[in-house]
Coordinates of C-alpha atoms in Angstrom, one line a residue:
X8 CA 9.8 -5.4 9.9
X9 CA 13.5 -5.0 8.9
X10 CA 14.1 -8.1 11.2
X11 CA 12.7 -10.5 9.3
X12 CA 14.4 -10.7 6.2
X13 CA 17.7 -10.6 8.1
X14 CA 17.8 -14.2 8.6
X15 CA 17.9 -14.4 4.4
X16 CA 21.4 -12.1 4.6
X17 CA 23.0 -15.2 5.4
X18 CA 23.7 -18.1 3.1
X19 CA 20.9 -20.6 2.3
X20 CA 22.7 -23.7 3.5
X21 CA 19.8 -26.5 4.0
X22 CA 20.1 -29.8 5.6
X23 CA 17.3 -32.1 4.3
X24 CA 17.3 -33.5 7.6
X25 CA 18.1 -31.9 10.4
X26 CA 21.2 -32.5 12.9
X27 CA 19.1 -32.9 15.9
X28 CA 16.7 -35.6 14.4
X29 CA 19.3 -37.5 13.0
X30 CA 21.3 -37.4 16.6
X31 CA 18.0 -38.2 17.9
X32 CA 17.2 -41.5 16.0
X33 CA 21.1 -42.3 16.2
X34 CA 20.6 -42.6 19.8
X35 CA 17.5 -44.5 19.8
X36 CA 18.7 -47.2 17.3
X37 CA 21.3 -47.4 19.1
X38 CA 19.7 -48.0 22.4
X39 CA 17.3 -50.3 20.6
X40 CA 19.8 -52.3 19.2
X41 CA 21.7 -52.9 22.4
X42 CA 18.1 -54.2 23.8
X43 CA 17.5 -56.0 21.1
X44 CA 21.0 -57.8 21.3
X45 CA 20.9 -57.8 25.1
X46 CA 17.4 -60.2 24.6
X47 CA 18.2 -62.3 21.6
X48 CA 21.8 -63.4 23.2
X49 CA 20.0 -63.6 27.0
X50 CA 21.0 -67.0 27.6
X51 CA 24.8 -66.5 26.8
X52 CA 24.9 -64.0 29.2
X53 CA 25.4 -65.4 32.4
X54 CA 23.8 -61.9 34.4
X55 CA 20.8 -62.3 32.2
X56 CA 17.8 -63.3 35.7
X57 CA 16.1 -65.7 34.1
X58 CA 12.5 -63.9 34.5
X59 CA 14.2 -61.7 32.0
X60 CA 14.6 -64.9 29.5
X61 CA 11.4 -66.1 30.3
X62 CA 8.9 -62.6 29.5
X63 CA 12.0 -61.8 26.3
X64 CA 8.7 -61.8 24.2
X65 CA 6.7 -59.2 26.7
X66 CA 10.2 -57.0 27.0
X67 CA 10.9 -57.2 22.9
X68 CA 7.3 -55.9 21.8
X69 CA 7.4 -53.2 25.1
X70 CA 11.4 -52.0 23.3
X71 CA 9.8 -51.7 20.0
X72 CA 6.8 -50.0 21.7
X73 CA 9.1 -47.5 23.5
X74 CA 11.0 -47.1 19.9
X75 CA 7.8 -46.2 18.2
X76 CA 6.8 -43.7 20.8
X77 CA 10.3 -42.2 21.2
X78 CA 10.3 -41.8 17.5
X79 CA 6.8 -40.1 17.1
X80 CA 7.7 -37.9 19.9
X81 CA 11.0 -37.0 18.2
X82 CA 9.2 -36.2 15.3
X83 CA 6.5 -34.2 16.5
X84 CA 9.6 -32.0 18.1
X85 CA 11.3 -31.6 14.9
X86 CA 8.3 -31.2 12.2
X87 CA 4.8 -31.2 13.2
X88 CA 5.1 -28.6 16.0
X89 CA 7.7 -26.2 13.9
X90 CA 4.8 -26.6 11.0
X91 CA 2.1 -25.7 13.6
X92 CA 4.0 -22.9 15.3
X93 CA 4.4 -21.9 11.1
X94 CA 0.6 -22.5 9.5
X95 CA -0.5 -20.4 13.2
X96 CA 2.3 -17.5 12.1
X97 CA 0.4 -17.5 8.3
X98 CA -2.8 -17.5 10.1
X99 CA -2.0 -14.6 12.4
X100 CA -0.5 -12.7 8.9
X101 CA -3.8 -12.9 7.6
X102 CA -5.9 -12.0 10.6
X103 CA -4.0 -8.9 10.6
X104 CA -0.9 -8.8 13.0
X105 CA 2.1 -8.5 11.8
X106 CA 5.5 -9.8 13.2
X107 CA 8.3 -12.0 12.1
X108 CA 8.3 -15.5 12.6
X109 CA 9.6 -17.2 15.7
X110 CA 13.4 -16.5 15.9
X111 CA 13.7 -20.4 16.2
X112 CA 12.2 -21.0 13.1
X113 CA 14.1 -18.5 11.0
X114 CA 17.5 -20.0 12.5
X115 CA 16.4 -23.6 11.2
X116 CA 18.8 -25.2 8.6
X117 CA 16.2 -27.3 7.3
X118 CA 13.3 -27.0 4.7
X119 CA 11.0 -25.4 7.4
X120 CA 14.0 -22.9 8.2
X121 CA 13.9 -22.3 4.5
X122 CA 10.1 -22.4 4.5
X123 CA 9.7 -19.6 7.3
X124 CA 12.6 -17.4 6.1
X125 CA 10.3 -17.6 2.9
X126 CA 6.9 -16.7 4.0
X127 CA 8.6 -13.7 5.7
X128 CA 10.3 -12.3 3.4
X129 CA 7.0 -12.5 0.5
X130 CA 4.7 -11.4 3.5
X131 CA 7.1 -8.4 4.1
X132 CA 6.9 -7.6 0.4
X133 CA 2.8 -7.6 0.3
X134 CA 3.2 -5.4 3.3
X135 CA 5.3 -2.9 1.7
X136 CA 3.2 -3.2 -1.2
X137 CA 0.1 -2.7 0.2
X138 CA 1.3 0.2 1.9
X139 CA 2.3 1.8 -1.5
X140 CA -0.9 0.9 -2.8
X141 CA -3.0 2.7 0.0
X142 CA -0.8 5.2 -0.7
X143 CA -1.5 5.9 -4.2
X144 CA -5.2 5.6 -3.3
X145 CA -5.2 8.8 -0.8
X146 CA -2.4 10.2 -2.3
X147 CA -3.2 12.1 -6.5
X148 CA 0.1 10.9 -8.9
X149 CA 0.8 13.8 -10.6
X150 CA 0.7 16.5 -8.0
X151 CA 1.1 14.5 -4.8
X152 CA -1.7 16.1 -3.1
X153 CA -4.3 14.4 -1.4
X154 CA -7.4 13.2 -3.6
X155 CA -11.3 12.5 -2.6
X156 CA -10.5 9.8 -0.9
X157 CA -8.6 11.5 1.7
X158 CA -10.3 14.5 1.9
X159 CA -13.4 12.1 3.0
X160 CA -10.9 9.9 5.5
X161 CA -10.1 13.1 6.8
X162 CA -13.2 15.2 7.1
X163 CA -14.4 12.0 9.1
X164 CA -12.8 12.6 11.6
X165 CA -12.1 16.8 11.4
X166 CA -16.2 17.4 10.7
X167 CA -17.4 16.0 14.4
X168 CA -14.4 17.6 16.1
X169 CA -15.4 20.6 14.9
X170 CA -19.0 20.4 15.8
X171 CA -17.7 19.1 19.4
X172 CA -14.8 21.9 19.9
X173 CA -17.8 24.8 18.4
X174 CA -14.8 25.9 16.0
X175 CA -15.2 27.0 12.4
X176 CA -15.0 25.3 9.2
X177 CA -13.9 26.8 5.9
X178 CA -13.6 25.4 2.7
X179 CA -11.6 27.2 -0.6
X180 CA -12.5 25.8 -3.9
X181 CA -9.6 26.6 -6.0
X182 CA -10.2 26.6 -9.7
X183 CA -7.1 27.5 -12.7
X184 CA -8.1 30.5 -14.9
X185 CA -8.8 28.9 -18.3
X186 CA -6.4 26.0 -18.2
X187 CA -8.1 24.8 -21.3
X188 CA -6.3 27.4 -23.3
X189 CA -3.2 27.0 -21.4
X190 CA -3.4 23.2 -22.4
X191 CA -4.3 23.9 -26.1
X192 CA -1.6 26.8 -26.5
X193 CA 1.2 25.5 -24.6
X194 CA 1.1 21.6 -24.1
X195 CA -0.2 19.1 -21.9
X196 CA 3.3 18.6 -20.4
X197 CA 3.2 22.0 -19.8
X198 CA 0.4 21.7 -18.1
X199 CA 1.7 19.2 -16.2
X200 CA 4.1 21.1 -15.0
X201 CA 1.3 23.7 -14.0
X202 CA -0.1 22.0 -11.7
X203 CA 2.4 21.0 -10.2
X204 CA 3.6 24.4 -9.2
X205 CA 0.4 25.3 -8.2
X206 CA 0.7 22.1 -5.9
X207 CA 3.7 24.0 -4.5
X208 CA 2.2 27.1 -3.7
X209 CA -0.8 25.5 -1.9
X210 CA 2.1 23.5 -0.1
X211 CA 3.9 26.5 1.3
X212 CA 0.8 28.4 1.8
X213 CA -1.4 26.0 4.1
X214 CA 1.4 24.2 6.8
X215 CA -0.6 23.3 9.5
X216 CA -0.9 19.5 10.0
X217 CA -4.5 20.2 10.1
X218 CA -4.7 21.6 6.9
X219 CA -6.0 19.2 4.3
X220 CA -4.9 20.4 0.7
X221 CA -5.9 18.0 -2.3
X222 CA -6.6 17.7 -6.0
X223 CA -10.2 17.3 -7.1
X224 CA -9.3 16.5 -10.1
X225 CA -8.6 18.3 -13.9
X226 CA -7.5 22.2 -12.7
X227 CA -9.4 22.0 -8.9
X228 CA -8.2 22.2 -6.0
X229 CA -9.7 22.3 -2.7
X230 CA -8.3 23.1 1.1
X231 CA -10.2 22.5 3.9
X232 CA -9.1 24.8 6.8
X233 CA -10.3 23.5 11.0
X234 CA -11.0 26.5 13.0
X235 CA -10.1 29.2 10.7
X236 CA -12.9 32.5 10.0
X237 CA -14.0 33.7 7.1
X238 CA -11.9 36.6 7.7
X239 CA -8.8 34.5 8.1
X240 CA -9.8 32.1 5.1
X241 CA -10.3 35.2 2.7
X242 CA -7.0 36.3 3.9
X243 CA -4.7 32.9 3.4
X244 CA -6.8 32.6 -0.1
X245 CA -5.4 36.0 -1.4
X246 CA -1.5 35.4 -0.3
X247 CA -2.3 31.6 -2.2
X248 CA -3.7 34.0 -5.0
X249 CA -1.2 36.7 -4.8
X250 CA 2.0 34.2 -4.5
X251 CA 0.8 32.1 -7.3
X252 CA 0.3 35.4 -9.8
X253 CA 3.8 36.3 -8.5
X254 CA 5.6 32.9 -10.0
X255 CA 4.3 34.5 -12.8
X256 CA 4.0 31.4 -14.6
X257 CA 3.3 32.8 -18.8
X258 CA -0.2 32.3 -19.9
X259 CA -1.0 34.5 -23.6
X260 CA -4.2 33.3 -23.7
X261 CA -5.9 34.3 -20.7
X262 CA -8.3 37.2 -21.0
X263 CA -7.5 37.5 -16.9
X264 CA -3.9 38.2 -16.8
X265 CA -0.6 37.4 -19.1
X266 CA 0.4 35.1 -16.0
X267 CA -1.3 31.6 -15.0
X268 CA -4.0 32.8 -12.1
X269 CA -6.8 30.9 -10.0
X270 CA -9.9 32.0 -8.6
X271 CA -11.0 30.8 -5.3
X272 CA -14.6 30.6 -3.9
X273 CA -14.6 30.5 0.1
X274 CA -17.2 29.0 2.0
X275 CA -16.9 28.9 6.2
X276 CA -19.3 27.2 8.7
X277 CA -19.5 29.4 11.9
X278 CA -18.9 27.4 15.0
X279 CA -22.1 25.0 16.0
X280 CA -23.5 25.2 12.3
X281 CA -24.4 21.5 11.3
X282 CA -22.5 20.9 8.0
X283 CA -21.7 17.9 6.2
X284 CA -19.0 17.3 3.4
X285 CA -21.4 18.0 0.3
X286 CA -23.5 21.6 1.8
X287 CA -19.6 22.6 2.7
X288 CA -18.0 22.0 -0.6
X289 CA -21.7 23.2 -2.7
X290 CA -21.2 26.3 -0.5
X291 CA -17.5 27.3 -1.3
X292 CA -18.8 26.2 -5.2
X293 CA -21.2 28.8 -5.9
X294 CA -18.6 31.5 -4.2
X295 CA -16.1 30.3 -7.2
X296 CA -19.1 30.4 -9.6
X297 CA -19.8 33.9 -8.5
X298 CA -15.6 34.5 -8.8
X299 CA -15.9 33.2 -12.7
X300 CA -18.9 35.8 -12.9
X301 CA -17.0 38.2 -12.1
X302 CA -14.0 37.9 -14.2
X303 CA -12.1 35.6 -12.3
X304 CA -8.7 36.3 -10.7
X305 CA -10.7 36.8 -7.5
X306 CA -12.0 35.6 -4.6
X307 CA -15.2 35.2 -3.0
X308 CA -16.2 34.1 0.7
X309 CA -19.4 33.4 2.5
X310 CA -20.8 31.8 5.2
X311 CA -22.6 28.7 5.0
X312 CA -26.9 29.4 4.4
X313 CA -25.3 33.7 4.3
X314 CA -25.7 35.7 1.6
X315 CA -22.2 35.7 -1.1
X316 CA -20.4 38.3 -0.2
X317 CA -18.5 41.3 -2.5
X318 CA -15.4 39.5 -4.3
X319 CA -12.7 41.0 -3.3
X320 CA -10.2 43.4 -4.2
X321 CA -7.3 41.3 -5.6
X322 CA -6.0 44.3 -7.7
X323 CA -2.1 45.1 -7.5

C-alpha cells in the first residue's frame, strides 16, 4: 500500500487545465480557423474549384460538425474517462479490493491528479485504521492477549481440525489467587501491573503458534492447547504455576502464599470426543472450582464427561 501515497511526496502543483487539452483545442481552433478563412475568402483565392464555393454552406456546417466532435472526443480523453477510470477505483475500494489508483491518474497535474492522489491517500488511512481497529477487537488493551473474540475465531477453525486429525484438546482455566485483596491492599495500578506479568509468563510458557493464550476478562485467563494430553497439559500448567510463584510477585494478603499465585483447572477432550467451545471451557471450570475447593495454589485436570481427578502436588 506504501505506493500510493508516494505520488503526494512530491509537490502539489495543479494545472486547472491540463497541457494536453489545451494543446488539443489549440490545434483544433486552429485548424478550424484556417477552414473557416479558407471558405469565407474562397473567391479571392484563385485555387479555390468552384464546387468548393458553390457547397461553402455544406463544407462550413460539416467544419463546425468535425469541431464539435473533435472537441467532445478531446474531452471525453481528458475528463469523463479519467473520472470513470476514478468513480470504478472508489467502487472497487468499497467492494473490497484494494490497490492504488491507476499510475496515470496519480501522475496527473490536474484536479483529477489531485482528486485520485486524494482518495488514496484517505482510503489508505481507513485501511490502516481499520486494521488497528480489528486489532483491538481480537486483541485485550491491557495485557495484549487475545480476548473472546479470538479465542472463538480461532477455535473455529482448531475445534474441526481436531475432530478430523483424532488429536486432543485441552483447555486450562487460569484464575489469580484473591486478586481482590491484592487490588484493595496494593492498588489498581498495581494490579495492572499484575496482570501484566502474568501475561508474560503465560507468553514464555505456551510458544507454539498453535497455542491460543487470552484474557477472559477481570483475573482469568484461559489457554487452549491442540493436541496436547492431559498428562502433558497438567505438566505445562505446573511450570506456568511454578514460574509465576517464582517471580514472586509480593501479595500479604493471601491466605495461599506471601507471593501472587493462580490456580488452574484443566480440562482435555481425548481424540474423537465431540466437544464444542462451551462443554470444553465448563469442563476445565469445574476442575478450577474444585482447585478453589481445595485451597487454591493448585491444579486440577480431567477429561471431558471423566471423573475430576486428585489436585495435584504443587508443593516446593
Amino acid at each position: 500500500m506504501a505506493n500510493i501515497l508516494e505520488p503526494d511526496v512530491m509537490p502539489d502543483r495543479r494545472q486547472r487545465l491540463p497541457i494536453p487539452l489545451l494543446s488539443a483545442f489549440a490545434s483544433l481552433f486552429l485548424l478550424t480557423g484556417t477552414g473557416l478563412w479558407l471558405l469565407a475568402r474562397a473567391e479571392d483565392l484563385p485555387r479555390i474549384d468552384t464546387l468548393i464555393v458553390e457547397y461553402r454552406p455544406v463544407l462550413l456546417v460539416l467544419l463546425l460538425a468535425a469541431f464539435l466532435v473533435l472537441s467532445l472526443l478531446v474531452i471525453r480523453r481528458q475528463f469523463i474517462r479519467p473520472l470513470n477510470e476514478l468513480v470504478s477505483y472508489v467502487r472497487a475500494q468499497q467492494a473490497g479490493n484494494p490497490a492504488p489508483p491507476p499510475e496515470h491518474l496519480q501522475q496527473r497535474r490536474d484536479d483529477i491528479g489531485y482528486l485520485a492522489r486524494e482518495i488514496a491517500k484517505l482510503l489508505h488511512s481507513l485501511h490502516d485504521k481499520n486494521q488497528q481497529l480489528h486489532a483491538q477487537t481480537l486483541n485485550d488493551p491491557l495485557t495484549g492477549l487475545g480476548n473472546r473474540r479470538l479465542l472463538e475465531q480461532r477455535l473455529e477453525i482448531a475445534l474441526p481440525l481436531s475432530r478430523r486429525r483424532m488429536t486432543p484438546l485441552s483447555a486450562l482455566m487460569i484464575d489469580v489467587d484473591h486478586f481482590k485483596q491484592y487490588n484493595d491492599y496494593y492498588g489498581h495500578p498495581a494490579g495492572d501491573a499484575c496482570l501484566k506479568e502474568i501475561a508474560d509468563v503465560l507468553r514464555d510458557i505456551f510458544r507454539r503458534e498453535t497455542d491460543i493464550v487470552v484474557r477472559l476478562g477481570g483475573e482469568e485467563f484461559l489457554v487452549v492447547l491442540l493436541d496436547n494430553q492431559l498428562d502433558d497439559a497438567t505438566r505445562l500448567a505446573e511450570a506456568m504455576r511454578s514460574m509465576l510463584q517464582a517471580v514472586g510477585i509480593p501479595h500479604a494478603r493471601s491466605p495461599a502464599a506471601n507471593v501472587v499465585t493462580v490456580s488452574i483447572g484443566v480440562a482435555t477432550a481425548p481424540p474423537g470426543t465431540p466437544i464444542d467451545l462451551e462443554s470444553l471451557l465448563a469442563c476445565a471450570d469445574e476442575a478450577l472450582y474444585a482447585c478453589k475447593a481445595a485451597g487454591r495454589n493448585c491444579i486440577i485436570g480431567r477429561c471431558v464427561d471423566a471423573e475430576i481427578e486428585e489436585p495435584v502436588d504443587t508443593s516446593p
